[in-house]
Tab-separated table of C-alpha atoms in Angstrom:
chain	number	residue	atom	x	y	z
A	36	MET	CA	3.149	-6.256	-20.017
A	37	ILE	CA	0.707	-4.036	-18.188
A	38	VAL	CA	-2.585	-5.853	-18.023
A	39	THR	CA	-5.715	-3.738	-18.127
A	40	LYS	CA	-9.402	-4.537	-17.861
A	41	PRO	CA	-12.492	-2.588	-18.887
A	42	ARG	CA	-13.650	0.088	-16.478
A	43	ASP	CA	-17.214	0.031	-15.228
A	44	TRP	CA	-19.139	1.740	-18.017
A	45	ALA	CA	-21.356	3.578	-15.533
A	46	ARG	CA	-18.268	5.239	-14.060
A	47	ILE	CA	-17.084	6.370	-17.492
A	48	LYS	CA	-20.529	7.822	-18.184
A	49	ALA	CA	-20.619	9.484	-14.778
A	50	ASN	CA	-17.219	11.060	-15.528
A	51	LEU	CA	-18.532	12.463	-18.816
A	52	GLU	CA	-21.732	13.679	-17.180
A	53	SER	CA	-19.710	15.417	-14.470
A	54	ILE	CA	-18.443	17.926	-17.026
A	55	ASP	CA	-21.604	17.801	-19.101
A	56	ALA	CA	-19.688	16.354	-22.058
A	57	LYS	CA	-21.626	15.695	-25.252
A	58	SER	CA	-18.717	14.714	-27.496
A	59	VAL	CA	-15.769	12.421	-26.957
A	60	PHE	CA	-12.442	11.660	-28.606
A	61	LEU	CA	-11.228	8.103	-27.961
A	62	MET	CA	-7.620	7.050	-27.619
A	63	GLY	CA	-6.190	3.552	-27.346
A	64	CYS	CA	-2.713	2.101	-27.094
A	65	GLY	CA	-0.828	0.051	-29.670
A	66	GLN	CA	1.111	-1.876	-27.053
A	67	CYS	CA	-0.156	-3.580	-23.905
A	68	ALA	CA	-3.815	-2.607	-24.214
A	69	THR	CA	-3.879	-3.868	-27.793
A	70	VAL	CA	-2.337	-7.192	-26.740
A	71	ALA	CA	-4.765	-7.437	-23.805
A	72	HIS	CA	-7.690	-6.737	-26.181
A	73	THR	CA	-8.798	-3.806	-24.041
A	74	GLY	CA	-7.557	-0.745	-25.937
A	75	GLY	CA	-6.810	-1.698	-29.541
A	76	GLU	CA	-8.682	-0.706	-32.679
A	77	LYS	CA	-11.413	-3.315	-32.167
A	78	GLU	CA	-12.112	-2.252	-28.606
A	79	LEU	CA	-12.155	1.414	-29.630
A	80	ALA	CA	-14.766	0.598	-32.278
A	81	VAL	CA	-16.883	-1.114	-29.615
A	82	ALA	CA	-16.499	1.844	-27.234
A	83	LYS	CA	-17.406	4.252	-30.029
A	84	ALA	CA	-20.602	2.347	-30.831
A	85	ARG	CA	-21.489	2.194	-27.155
A	86	LEU	CA	-20.937	5.906	-26.632
A	87	GLU	CA	-23.020	6.711	-29.705
A	88	ALA	CA	-25.772	4.406	-28.496
A	89	ASP	CA	-25.747	6.401	-25.267
A	90	GLY	CA	-26.164	9.637	-27.196
A	91	TYR	CA	-22.590	10.906	-27.336
A	92	GLN	CA	-20.943	12.195	-30.450
A	93	VAL	CA	-17.571	10.544	-31.067
A	94	THR	CA	-15.445	13.130	-32.867
A	95	GLY	CA	-12.678	10.659	-33.705
A	96	TRP	CA	-10.324	8.044	-32.391
A	97	ALA	CA	-6.663	7.096	-32.515
A	98	VAL	CA	-4.475	4.223	-31.434
A	99	GLY	CA	-0.973	5.597	-31.014
A	100	GLU	CA	2.035	3.353	-31.114
A	101	VAL	CA	2.680	3.659	-27.357
A	102	ALA	CA	0.209	5.685	-25.308
A	103	CYS	CA	2.685	6.162	-22.454
A	104	HIS	CA	5.326	7.761	-24.708
A	105	LEU	CA	4.886	11.498	-24.280
A	106	GLY	CA	6.541	12.520	-27.561
A	107	GLY	CA	4.653	9.919	-29.587
A	108	THR	CA	1.341	10.718	-27.938
A	109	LYS	CA	1.776	14.467	-28.507
A	110	LEU	CA	2.448	13.709	-32.166
A	111	GLU	CA	-0.578	11.415	-32.374
A	112	THR	CA	-2.927	13.949	-30.801
A	113	ARG	CA	-1.540	16.678	-33.054
A	114	LYS	CA	-2.362	14.500	-36.080
A	115	HIS	CA	-5.955	14.436	-34.838
A	116	PHE	CA	-5.991	18.020	-33.601
A	117	GLY	CA	-9.314	18.915	-35.203
A	118	SER	CA	-11.267	16.029	-33.748
A	119	VAL	CA	-9.601	16.305	-30.346
A	120	ASP	CA	-10.380	20.008	-30.293
A	121	ALA	CA	-14.020	19.362	-31.255
A	122	ALA	CA	-14.487	16.948	-28.319
A	123	ASP	CA	-15.574	17.927	-24.818
A	124	ALA	CA	-13.509	15.103	-23.337
A	125	VAL	CA	-10.981	12.400	-24.182
A	126	VAL	CA	-11.477	8.834	-22.961
A	127	VAL	CA	-8.305	6.749	-22.988
A	128	LEU	CA	-8.372	2.979	-23.284
A	129	ALA	CA	-4.893	2.399	-21.874
A	130	CYS	CA	-3.208	1.860	-18.531
A	131	GLY	CA	-2.911	4.648	-15.958
A	132	ALA	CA	0.433	5.748	-17.382
A	133	GLY	CA	-1.152	6.036	-20.818
A	134	VAL	CA	-4.076	8.063	-19.455
A	135	GLN	CA	-1.711	10.485	-17.716
A	136	THR	CA	0.477	10.826	-20.775
A	137	VAL	CA	-2.557	11.735	-22.879
A	138	ALA	CA	-3.696	14.145	-20.161
A	139	ASP	CA	-0.295	15.844	-20.429
A	140	ALA	CA	-0.515	15.959	-24.221
A	141	VAL	CA	-3.965	17.531	-24.677
A	142	LYS	CA	-5.723	20.446	-23.032
A	143	LYS	CA	-9.054	18.623	-22.731
A	144	PRO	CA	-10.421	16.777	-19.702
A	145	VAL	CA	-9.114	13.207	-19.957
A	146	PHE	CA	-10.829	10.198	-18.358
A	147	PRO	CA	-9.666	6.624	-17.904
A	148	GLY	CA	-11.503	4.036	-19.969
A	149	LEU	CA	-9.753	1.045	-18.411
A	150	GLU	CA	-8.545	-0.114	-15.027
A	151	SER	CA	-4.866	-0.976	-14.722
A	152	ALA	CA	-4.692	-4.436	-13.204
A	153	PHE	CA	-1.067	-5.529	-12.958
A	154	LEU	CA	2.257	-6.173	-14.596
A	155	GLY	CA	2.104	-9.722	-15.785
A	156	THR	CA	2.488	-12.487	-18.262
A	157	VAL	CA	0.150	-13.521	-21.075
A	158	LEU	CA	-0.235	-17.221	-20.381
A	159	ARG	CA	-2.340	-17.554	-23.516
A	160	SER	CA	-4.630	-15.154	-25.329
A	161	GLY	CA	-6.999	-13.667	-22.755
A	162	VAL	CA	-5.335	-15.337	-19.750
A	163	TYR	CA	-3.019	-13.148	-17.711
A	164	GLU	CA	-1.173	-13.611	-14.484
A	165	GLU	CA	0.497	-11.021	-12.284
A	166	ARG	CA	4.241	-11.504	-12.108
A	167	CYS	CA	6.016	-8.316	-11.008
A	168	GLN	CA	5.517	-5.537	-8.460
A	169	THR	CA	8.317	-3.419	-9.974
A	170	CYS	CA	9.707	-3.335	-6.439
A	171	GLY	CA	13.158	-2.218	-7.539
A	172	ASP	CA	14.888	-4.770	-5.300
A	173	CYS	CA	14.721	-7.962	-7.349
A	174	VAL	CA	15.069	-11.340	-5.629
A	175	LEU	CA	14.480	-13.499	-8.711
A	176	ASP	CA	18.141	-14.498	-8.613
A	177	LEU	CA	17.498	-16.268	-5.307
A	178	THR	CA	14.060	-17.624	-6.099
A	179	ALA	CA	14.562	-19.500	-9.349
A	180	GLY	CA	12.840	-16.853	-11.430
A	181	ILE	CA	9.568	-17.030	-9.475
A	182	CYS	CA	8.637	-13.808	-7.673
A	183	PRO	CA	7.468	-14.418	-4.090
A	184	VAL	CA	6.714	-10.729	-3.604
A	185	THR	CA	4.028	-11.016	-6.264
A	186	THR	CA	2.917	-14.615	-6.375
A	187	CYS	CA	2.796	-15.321	-2.629
A	188	PRO	CA	-0.440	-13.605	-1.512
A	189	LYS	CA	1.386	-12.423	1.614
A	190	GLY	CA	4.503	-11.461	-0.333
A	191	LEU	CA	6.709	-13.442	2.032
A	192	LEU	CA	10.340	-13.655	1.035
A	193	ASN	CA	10.936	-16.643	3.281
A	194	GLY	CA	8.158	-19.169	3.189
A	195	PRO	CA	6.005	-21.132	3.204
A	196	CYS	CA	3.694	-19.726	5.868
A	197	GLY	CA	1.863	-21.940	8.314
A	198	GLY	CA	-1.171	-22.155	6.077
A	199	MET	CA	0.454	-24.232	3.356
A	200	TRP	CA	-1.374	-27.556	3.072
A	201	ASN	CA	-0.086	-30.432	0.941
A	202	GLY	CA	2.001	-27.976	-1.004
A	203	MET	CA	-0.991	-25.750	-1.784
A	204	CYS	CA	-1.486	-22.068	-0.967
A	205	GLU	CA	-3.555	-21.084	2.059
A	206	VAL	CA	-5.147	-18.080	0.411
A	207	GLN	CA	-5.661	-19.362	-3.123
A	208	THR	CA	-6.303	-22.962	-2.304
A	209	ASP	CA	-6.322	-24.094	-5.941
A	210	ARG	CA	-2.768	-22.845	-6.476
A	211	GLU	CA	0.477	-24.448	-5.506
A	212	CYS	CA	2.364	-22.567	-2.773
A	213	THR	CA	4.859	-20.230	-4.425
A	214	HIS	CA	7.571	-21.209	-1.961
A	215	VAL	CA	7.081	-24.874	-2.754
A	216	ARG	CA	7.432	-24.064	-6.469
A	217	ILE	CA	10.550	-22.003	-5.817
A	218	LYS	CA	12.221	-24.704	-3.772
A	219	ARG	CA	11.339	-27.397	-6.292
A	220	ARG	CA	12.733	-25.426	-9.206
A	221	LEU	CA	15.897	-24.596	-7.269
A	222	ALA	CA	16.321	-28.273	-6.429
A	223	GLU	CA	15.721	-29.284	-10.049
A	224	GLN	CA	18.491	-26.907	-11.026
A	225	GLY	CA	20.781	-28.218	-8.329
A	226	ARG	CA	20.708	-24.908	-6.468
A	227	SER	CA	20.436	-24.601	-2.731
A	228	ALA	CA	17.917	-22.350	-0.998
A	229	THR	CA	18.985	-22.450	2.606
A	230	ARG	CA	19.896	-18.794	3.009
A	231	VAL	CA	17.387	-16.410	4.508
A	232	ILE	CA	16.427	-13.582	2.192
A	233	PRO	CA	16.798	-10.322	4.124
A	234	ALA	CA	13.974	-7.824	4.512
A	235	LYS	CA	13.260	-5.727	1.453
A	236	ASP	CA	14.683	-2.278	0.935
A	237	ASN	CA	11.472	-0.327	0.474
A	238	SER	CA	13.385	2.922	0.039
A	239	VAL	CA	14.208	2.017	-3.554
A	240	LYS	CA	10.497	2.064	-4.308
A	241	LEU	CA	9.529	5.384	-2.776
A	242	LYS	CA	6.993	7.195	-4.926
A	243	PRO	CA	7.174	8.783	-7.402
A	244	GLY	CA	9.836	6.785	-9.210
A	245	SER	CA	12.013	8.721	-11.600
A	246	ILE	CA	14.949	7.716	-13.780
A	247	ASN	CA	16.993	10.034	-15.968
A	248	THR	CA	19.629	8.259	-18.027
A	249	ARG	CA	20.514	11.526	-19.754
A	250	GLU	CA	22.202	13.031	-16.745
A	251	ARG	CA	25.859	13.317	-17.663
A	252	LYS	CA	28.629	12.292	-15.334
A	253	GLY	CA	29.829	15.172	-13.202
A	254	GLN	CA	26.554	17.044	-13.539
B	222	MET	CA	12.491	-14.478	34.948
B	223	SER	CA	10.194	-16.135	32.470
B	224	ARG	CA	8.606	-19.180	34.079
B	225	LEU	CA	8.295	-20.736	30.640
B	226	ARG	CA	12.005	-20.271	29.943
B	227	ASP	CA	12.848	-21.620	33.345
B	228	ALA	CA	10.736	-24.736	32.881
B	229	LEU	CA	12.025	-25.389	29.355
B	230	ASP	CA	15.606	-24.941	30.534
B	231	ARG	CA	15.035	-27.390	33.364
B	232	GLY	CA	13.633	-29.925	30.922
B	233	GLU	CA	10.225	-29.823	32.556
B	234	PHE	CA	7.268	-30.767	30.351
B	235	VAL	CA	5.516	-27.437	29.841
B	236	ILE	CA	1.848	-26.654	29.390
B	237	THR	CA	0.636	-23.613	27.491
B	238	GLY	CA	-2.839	-22.467	26.614
B	239	GLU	CA	-4.254	-19.523	24.766
B	240	VAL	CA	-6.856	-16.829	25.162
B	241	ALA	CA	-8.159	-14.263	22.729
B	242	PRO	CA	-8.336	-10.586	23.655
B	243	PRO	CA	-11.849	-9.128	23.485
B	244	HIS	CA	-13.474	-7.675	20.406
B	245	GLY	CA	-14.072	-4.534	22.378
B	246	THR	CA	-12.931	-3.233	25.720
B	247	ASP	CA	-14.594	-5.639	28.114
B	248	TYR	CA	-11.982	-8.026	29.477
B	249	SER	CA	-14.393	-10.165	31.489
B	250	ALA	CA	-14.601	-13.151	29.086
B	251	MET	CA	-10.847	-13.183	28.580
B	252	ARG	CA	-10.357	-12.894	32.324
B	253	ALA	CA	-12.694	-15.828	32.956
B	254	SER	CA	-10.795	-17.895	30.429
B	255	LEU	CA	-7.481	-16.892	32.002
B	256	ASP	CA	-8.749	-17.813	35.471
B	257	THR	CA	-9.641	-21.293	34.216
B	258	LEU	CA	-6.604	-22.010	32.045
B	259	GLY	CA	-3.977	-19.843	33.736
B	260	PRO	CA	-3.520	-21.916	36.896
B	261	LEU	CA	-3.007	-25.049	34.757
B	262	CYS	CA	-0.386	-23.572	32.437
B	263	HIS	CA	3.179	-22.328	32.559
B	264	ALA	CA	2.222	-19.574	30.130
B	265	ILE	CA	-0.743	-18.426	28.087
B	266	ASN	CA	-0.576	-17.237	24.478
B	267	ILE	CA	-2.365	-13.962	23.874
B	268	THR	CA	-3.370	-13.950	20.242
B	269	ASP	CA	-2.819	-11.022	17.862
B	270	ASN	CA	-5.910	-10.276	15.771
B	271	GLN	CA	-6.248	-14.010	15.231
B	272	GLY	CA	-7.833	-15.189	12.032
B	273	ALA	CA	-7.242	-11.641	10.747
B	274	THR	CA	-10.245	-10.507	12.790
B	275	LEU	CA	-10.233	-7.422	14.957
B	276	HIS	CA	-9.450	-7.810	18.644
B	277	LEU	CA	-7.931	-5.624	21.322
B	278	SER	CA	-4.149	-5.607	20.886
B	279	SER	CA	-2.103	-8.517	22.126
B	280	LEU	CA	0.279	-6.054	23.747
B	281	ALA	CA	-2.341	-4.581	26.066
B	282	ALA	CA	-4.043	-7.920	26.662
B	283	SER	CA	-0.707	-9.541	27.499
B	284	LYS	CA	-0.102	-6.847	30.069
B	285	ALA	CA	-3.595	-7.427	31.470
B	286	ALA	CA	-2.844	-11.151	31.756
B	287	LEU	CA	0.389	-10.379	33.566
B	288	GLU	CA	-1.403	-8.078	35.984
B	289	ALA	CA	-3.933	-10.841	36.605
B	290	GLY	CA	-1.050	-13.013	37.772
B	291	TYR	CA	-0.501	-15.180	34.696
B	292	GLU	CA	2.486	-15.417	32.414
B	293	PRO	CA	1.632	-14.342	28.865
B	294	ILE	CA	3.208	-15.268	25.550
B	295	PHE	CA	2.837	-12.059	23.566
B	296	GLN	CA	2.005	-12.976	19.963
B	297	GLN	CA	3.124	-10.785	17.107
B	298	THR	CA	1.971	-11.283	13.549
B	299	CYS	CA	3.673	-9.723	10.554
B	300	ARG	CA	0.355	-8.890	8.970
B	301	ASP	CA	-0.653	-5.650	10.621
B	302	ARG	CA	2.533	-3.693	11.305
B	303	ASN	CA	5.632	-2.575	9.470
B	304	ARG	CA	9.152	-2.956	10.826
B	305	LEU	CA	8.991	0.301	12.779
B	306	ALA	CA	5.764	-0.618	14.548
B	307	LEU	CA	6.882	-4.193	15.211
B	308	GLN	CA	10.132	-3.062	16.812
B	309	SER	CA	8.413	-0.311	18.741
B	310	ASP	CA	5.890	-2.811	20.137
B	311	LEU	CA	8.683	-5.205	21.065
B	312	LEU	CA	10.435	-2.491	23.044
B	313	ALA	CA	7.131	-1.607	24.676
B	314	ALA	CA	6.456	-5.265	25.485
B	315	TRP	CA	9.746	-5.619	27.307
B	316	THR	CA	9.154	-2.513	29.403
B	317	LEU	CA	5.685	-3.838	30.258
B	318	GLY	CA	7.251	-6.990	31.665
B	319	LEU	CA	6.375	-9.344	28.818
B	320	GLU	CA	9.160	-11.877	28.488
B	321	ASN	CA	7.853	-14.446	26.018
B	322	VAL	CA	7.098	-13.661	22.390
B	323	LEU	CA	5.710	-15.848	19.619
B	324	MET	CA	6.340	-14.566	16.093
B	325	VAL	CA	3.947	-15.696	13.388
B	326	THR	CA	3.221	-14.654	9.827
B	327	GLY	CA	-0.478	-14.095	10.408
B	328	ASP	CA	-3.492	-15.112	8.384
B	329	ASP	CA	-4.207	-13.203	5.216
B	330	PRO	CA	-6.647	-10.282	5.670
B	331	ARG	CA	-8.902	-11.859	3.050
B	332	SER	CA	-9.757	-14.609	5.520
B	333	GLY	CA	-10.794	-12.284	8.335
B	334	ASP	CA	-13.436	-9.700	9.166
B	335	HIS	CA	-11.693	-6.747	7.492
B	336	THR	CA	-11.347	-8.198	4.025
B	337	LYS	CA	-10.540	-4.812	2.501
B	338	ALA	CA	-7.503	-4.328	4.763
B	339	LYS	CA	-3.997	-4.191	3.373
B	340	GLY	CA	-1.753	-6.985	4.597
B	341	VAL	CA	1.536	-5.370	5.614
B	342	PHE	CA	4.002	-8.279	5.756
B	343	ASP	CA	6.895	-5.809	5.676
B	344	LEU	CA	8.856	-8.533	7.468
B	345	ASP	CA	8.216	-12.251	7.473
B	346	SER	CA	8.336	-14.270	10.669
B	347	THR	CA	11.930	-15.431	10.113
B	348	GLN	CA	13.100	-11.860	9.616
B	349	LEU	CA	11.111	-10.699	12.646
B	350	LEU	CA	12.710	-13.381	14.813
B	351	ALA	CA	16.126	-12.159	13.697
B	352	VAL	CA	15.144	-8.573	14.557
B	353	ALA	CA	13.985	-9.604	18.036
B	354	LYS	CA	17.168	-11.593	18.572
B	355	GLY	CA	19.105	-8.460	17.696
B	356	MET	CA	17.090	-6.508	20.253
B	357	ASN	CA	18.023	-9.108	22.860
B	358	GLU	CA	21.611	-8.320	21.929
B	359	GLY	CA	20.988	-4.589	22.284
B	360	VAL	CA	20.598	-3.442	18.687
B	361	ASP	CA	17.700	-2.492	16.469
B	362	MET	CA	17.158	-3.809	12.952
B	363	ASN	CA	19.649	-1.308	11.545
B	364	GLY	CA	22.280	-2.398	14.011
B	365	SER	CA	21.938	0.827	15.999
B	366	GLU	CA	22.520	0.418	19.683
B	367	LEU	CA	19.420	0.523	21.890
B	368	THR	CA	19.342	2.376	25.170
B	369	GLY	CA	18.433	-0.764	27.028
B	370	ALA	CA	18.136	-4.183	25.436
B	371	THR	CA	15.322	-6.701	25.617
B	372	GLY	CA	15.659	-10.237	26.958
B	373	PHE	CA	12.850	-12.130	25.285
B	374	LEU	CA	12.321	-15.852	25.078
B	375	LEU	CA	11.612	-16.127	21.348
B	376	GLY	CA	9.278	-18.615	19.783
B	377	GLY	CA	8.072	-19.459	16.318
B	378	ALA	CA	5.340	-21.584	14.813
B	379	MET	CA	5.858	-24.797	12.911
B	380	PHE	CA	3.682	-27.540	11.518
B	381	PRO	CA	5.024	-31.070	11.903
B	382	GLU	CA	2.430	-32.493	9.525
B	383	ALA	CA	3.017	-30.072	6.652
B	384	GLU	CA	3.975	-31.601	3.342
B	385	PRO	CA	6.350	-31.314	1.585
B	386	TRP	CA	8.139	-32.018	4.843
B	387	GLU	CA	11.656	-31.054	3.666
B	388	ILE	CA	10.408	-27.552	2.889
B	389	GLN	CA	8.657	-27.211	6.241
B	390	LEU	CA	11.743	-28.480	8.037
B	391	GLU	CA	14.008	-26.084	6.163
B	392	ARG	CA	11.708	-23.238	7.196
B	393	ALA	CA	11.768	-24.311	10.855
B	394	VAL	CA	15.559	-24.553	10.755
B	395	GLN	CA	15.695	-21.032	9.315
B	396	LYS	CA	13.548	-19.802	12.204
B	397	ALA	CA	15.706	-21.593	14.760
B	398	GLU	CA	18.825	-20.086	13.244
B	399	ALA	CA	17.138	-16.679	13.216
B	400	GLY	CA	16.507	-16.827	16.947
B	401	ALA	CA	13.589	-19.091	17.849
B	402	THR	CA	14.353	-21.180	20.895
B	403	PHE	CA	10.956	-22.816	21.100
B	404	PHE	CA	8.257	-23.749	18.633
B	405	GLN	CA	4.562	-24.062	19.154
B	406	THR	CA	3.043	-26.310	16.544
B	407	GLN	CA	-0.253	-26.323	14.779
B	408	ALA	CA	-2.648	-28.947	16.135
B	409	VAL	CA	-1.069	-32.374	15.991
B	410	MET	CA	-3.100	-35.248	14.567
B	411	ASP	CA	-0.274	-37.678	13.825
B	412	THR	CA	2.224	-38.203	16.619
B	413	ASP	CA	4.638	-40.103	14.351
B	414	LYS	CA	5.073	-36.898	12.387
B	415	LEU	CA	5.519	-34.972	15.616
B	416	ALA	CA	8.309	-37.363	16.588
B	417	ARG	CA	9.893	-36.837	13.171
B	418	ALA	CA	9.883	-33.060	13.790
B	419	VAL	CA	11.288	-33.336	17.307
B	420	ASP	CA	14.125	-35.551	16.069
B	421	ALA	CA	14.890	-33.353	13.075
B	422	LEU	CA	15.043	-30.187	15.176
B	423	ALA	CA	16.980	-31.693	18.087
B	424	PRO	CA	20.375	-30.656	16.663
B	425	TYR	CA	19.242	-27.023	16.758
B	426	GLY	CA	18.516	-27.080	20.471
B	427	VAL	CA	14.939	-25.830	20.098
B	428	LYS	CA	12.040	-27.044	22.211
B	429	LEU	CA	8.791	-28.198	20.644
B	430	ILE	CA	5.452	-27.529	22.281
B	431	ALA	CA	2.851	-29.577	20.436
B	432	SER	CA	-0.714	-28.334	20.146
B	433	ILE	CA	-3.899	-30.196	20.631
B	434	LEU	CA	-7.325	-29.033	19.585
B	435	LEU	CA	-10.420	-30.083	21.496
B	436	LEU	CA	-12.633	-31.448	18.725
B	437	LYS	CA	-15.770	-31.154	20.804
B	438	ASN	CA	-18.307	-31.831	18.056
B	439	GLY	CA	-18.795	-32.378	14.347
B	440	ARG	CA	-19.275	-28.671	13.761
B	441	VAL	CA	-15.791	-27.899	15.058
B	442	ILE	CA	-14.332	-30.555	12.773
B	443	ASP	CA	-16.103	-29.129	9.746
B	444	PHE	CA	-15.005	-25.624	10.747
B	445	VAL	CA	-11.369	-26.658	11.021
B	446	ASN	CA	-11.458	-28.493	7.711
B	447	THR	CA	-13.070	-25.683	5.783
B	448	LYS	CA	-12.006	-22.490	7.533
B	449	LEU	CA	-8.689	-22.950	9.307
B	450	ALA	CA	-5.672	-22.469	7.106
B	451	GLY	CA	-3.217	-25.323	6.989
B	452	MET	CA	-5.288	-27.767	9.038
B	453	MET	CA	-7.142	-30.911	8.186
B	454	ILE	CA	-8.683	-33.412	10.590
B	455	PRO	CA	-8.078	-36.927	9.273
B	456	ASP	CA	-11.157	-39.029	8.560
B	457	HIS	CA	-10.481	-41.609	11.271
B	458	ILE	CA	-10.462	-38.883	13.930
B	459	GLY	CA	-13.395	-37.023	12.401
B	460	SER	CA	-15.574	-40.118	12.287
B	461	ARG	CA	-14.573	-41.141	15.810
B	462	ILE	CA	-15.978	-37.881	17.197
B	463	LYS	CA	-18.910	-37.568	14.834
B	464	GLY	CA	-19.953	-41.176	15.384
B	465	ALA	CA	-19.726	-41.050	19.176
B	466	ALA	CA	-22.844	-41.118	21.350
B	467	ASP	CA	-21.343	-38.302	23.399
B	468	PRO	CA	-18.988	-36.325	21.127
B	469	MET	CA	-17.699	-34.136	23.966
B	470	ALA	CA	-16.763	-37.143	26.098
B	471	GLU	CA	-15.076	-38.710	23.076
B	472	ALA	CA	-13.204	-35.469	22.356
B	473	ILE	CA	-11.946	-35.364	25.925
B	474	ALA	CA	-10.852	-39.012	25.675
B	475	LEU	CA	-9.067	-38.309	22.383
B	476	ALA	CA	-7.356	-35.201	23.734
B	477	THR	CA	-6.247	-37.102	26.826
B	478	GLU	CA	-4.703	-39.833	24.655
B	479	GLN	CA	-2.997	-37.203	22.524
B	480	VAL	CA	-1.517	-35.372	25.529
B	481	ARG	CA	-0.265	-38.660	26.946
B	482	GLU	CA	1.480	-39.481	23.654
B	483	ILE	CA	2.853	-35.971	23.254
B	484	ARG	CA	4.281	-36.165	26.731
B	485	ASP	CA	6.612	-38.925	25.587
B	486	ILE	CA	7.658	-37.143	22.417
B	487	ALA	CA	7.719	-33.356	22.731
B	488	HIS	CA	8.827	-30.774	25.301
B	489	GLY	CA	5.391	-29.493	26.077
B	490	VAL	CA	1.769	-29.317	25.076
B	491	HIS	CA	-0.294	-26.356	23.971
B	492	VAL	CA	-3.994	-26.753	24.655
B	493	MET	CA	-6.611	-25.150	22.424
B	494	PRO	CA	-9.973	-26.012	24.008
B	495	LEU	CA	-11.997	-23.825	21.600
B	496	GLY	CA	-14.107	-22.397	24.380
B	497	ALA	CA	-14.450	-25.536	26.493
B	498	ASP	CA	-11.886	-24.282	29.015
B	499	ASP	CA	-13.543	-26.130	31.884
B	500	VAL	CA	-12.541	-29.577	30.585
B	501	VAL	CA	-8.826	-28.810	30.222
B	502	GLU	CA	-8.032	-29.762	33.796
B	503	ARG	CA	-9.675	-33.175	33.256
B	504	ILE	CA	-7.645	-33.745	30.099
B	505	LEU	CA	-4.350	-32.855	31.744
B	506	GLU	CA	-5.091	-34.912	34.842
B	507	GLY	CA	-6.192	-37.826	32.686
B	508	ALA	CA	-2.878	-37.647	30.882
B	509	GLY	CA	-1.020	-37.736	34.177
B	510	LEU	CA	0.049	-34.094	34.226
C-alpha cells in the first residue's frame, strides 16, 4: 500500500493562511491512509479538533472509499456539496494521488494534509517498510522476491557493494545486506544467481505514467 | 602503452598508490603527494569524489597526473553519473591519454559531505565494466559502433575479507567476466584470506593488487572502524599500534611485514599511507621492493 505520514502542521497552517482561509473541509481516504492510521475517520476527527483549536471553522468531513478514484471522489464530494462549498479550502489526508484527485473533483483550493512516504508493506500495525519503486521493469523473478532497487540503499541490481561487512549493509548498518538476503533465499530455493542482471530500462518509467486498458485493438 | 598493463602482463609485482584531487582548484597538495608516491609506483589511483565528498573530477586530475609524468588509474564511481555521462567520460578519458580505469560502486551520498545529493547508480560497477569492455571492442552500451574505440586496462574492486565469502567471490567473478582484468582490494588485514581470494580468482586470469593501510595512530584505527564502509581493523592489530611506544614506527613495521607477505601471495600492492606519503619508500624498501 501507499504509506503516508502526517505533514508538518505548521506547513498546513501556512498553506491555509496563504489564501486567508477561515473554513476548511476535510477529506480522508478509506484505503491506504485508513490502514496507515493517517487519513481515516479517527485521524480526521483529530485534525478537525486541531483546526478548530487553531480558530478554523471545519464545515464538514468525508472519508471516501478510495480517494484516488476520480469517479468515487466526485460522487463523495457531491454528497457533501454544501459543506465543501461553504469551505475556503479542502485539506486532504491521503497520498499525493488522492490529493490531486480531490483537487480535480472540487473547485476549491486543495492542500495536502499528509506526506506520501512510499509503496510498502505493513509489517505489523504501525510498522511499514518500503518495498517497491513501481519501476515498471520488475526483477523480482531473478531476486527471490526481494527488490534490490528498493531495499538496497544504492539500488544496485548486482551486489553486494564493497561496503558490505559481515553480511550487513554499509548504509543501514543494522540491516542485513539485501544482496546477501537475495542470494540466501535463492540458495534455499535451490535457484542459482550467477547471471548478471542487465542495466534497467528507465524508459518504461518516464513521467507521467499513463495506462489506458480501454483502447480497443486497431484504434 | 599502459605501464601497469605491461608490468602485470610480464608478471612483475606491481606497486600502486593513490592521491585525492583537491577540494578546489589548487593542485599543489596533490602534486606534492604525486611527487612523493609517483616515482615509487607503477600507477597512481586518482579517486572520484571519494567518501562521497566533493573533489575536483578524477578525469581532470588524472590528466594532470599524466602531464606531471605519472601514470594514473582513472577511478569512476557509479554514484554521480548516469550511463550517458559515464560513457562520455570514458571516451574523454581515452582521448586524454588515460589508459587505466578502476570501476567502483561509490559510497552512498549519505556518508559524504553532500548528504542531500541524489545517488545516481544508473549502472552498477559490474554493468559499467561490461560497458567499458564494449567500448574497448568499439561499441557503446547500445551496441552502436564508435568512431574510434578505447583500449582501457579495466579494473574492479574486491574485498578478500568480506563475509559471506561465497557471495563476495561470486561478485568478483561477475566483475571478471564483465571485463575486469585486475582487482584492487580493500585494505588487507588477514593474508590467509588474501591467499584464498588469489587462488579462487586464478582460473579467471585476473590479477590481484592487495591494499595496505598505514595505521599511523589510534585515531586512524578508530576512524576506519567507525567511518569507513566495509572495513574493520582486528583487535590484535589495533592494540599493537595503540599500545606501541611509537605508534608511527609500529605502523611502518606492520606495513612492511604486510607488504612482504603480500609479495608472496598477490600480484601487486596498493599503498594507502593516509597522508604519511614520506614513509612509503621506507616501507617498500623494508619489504625488499
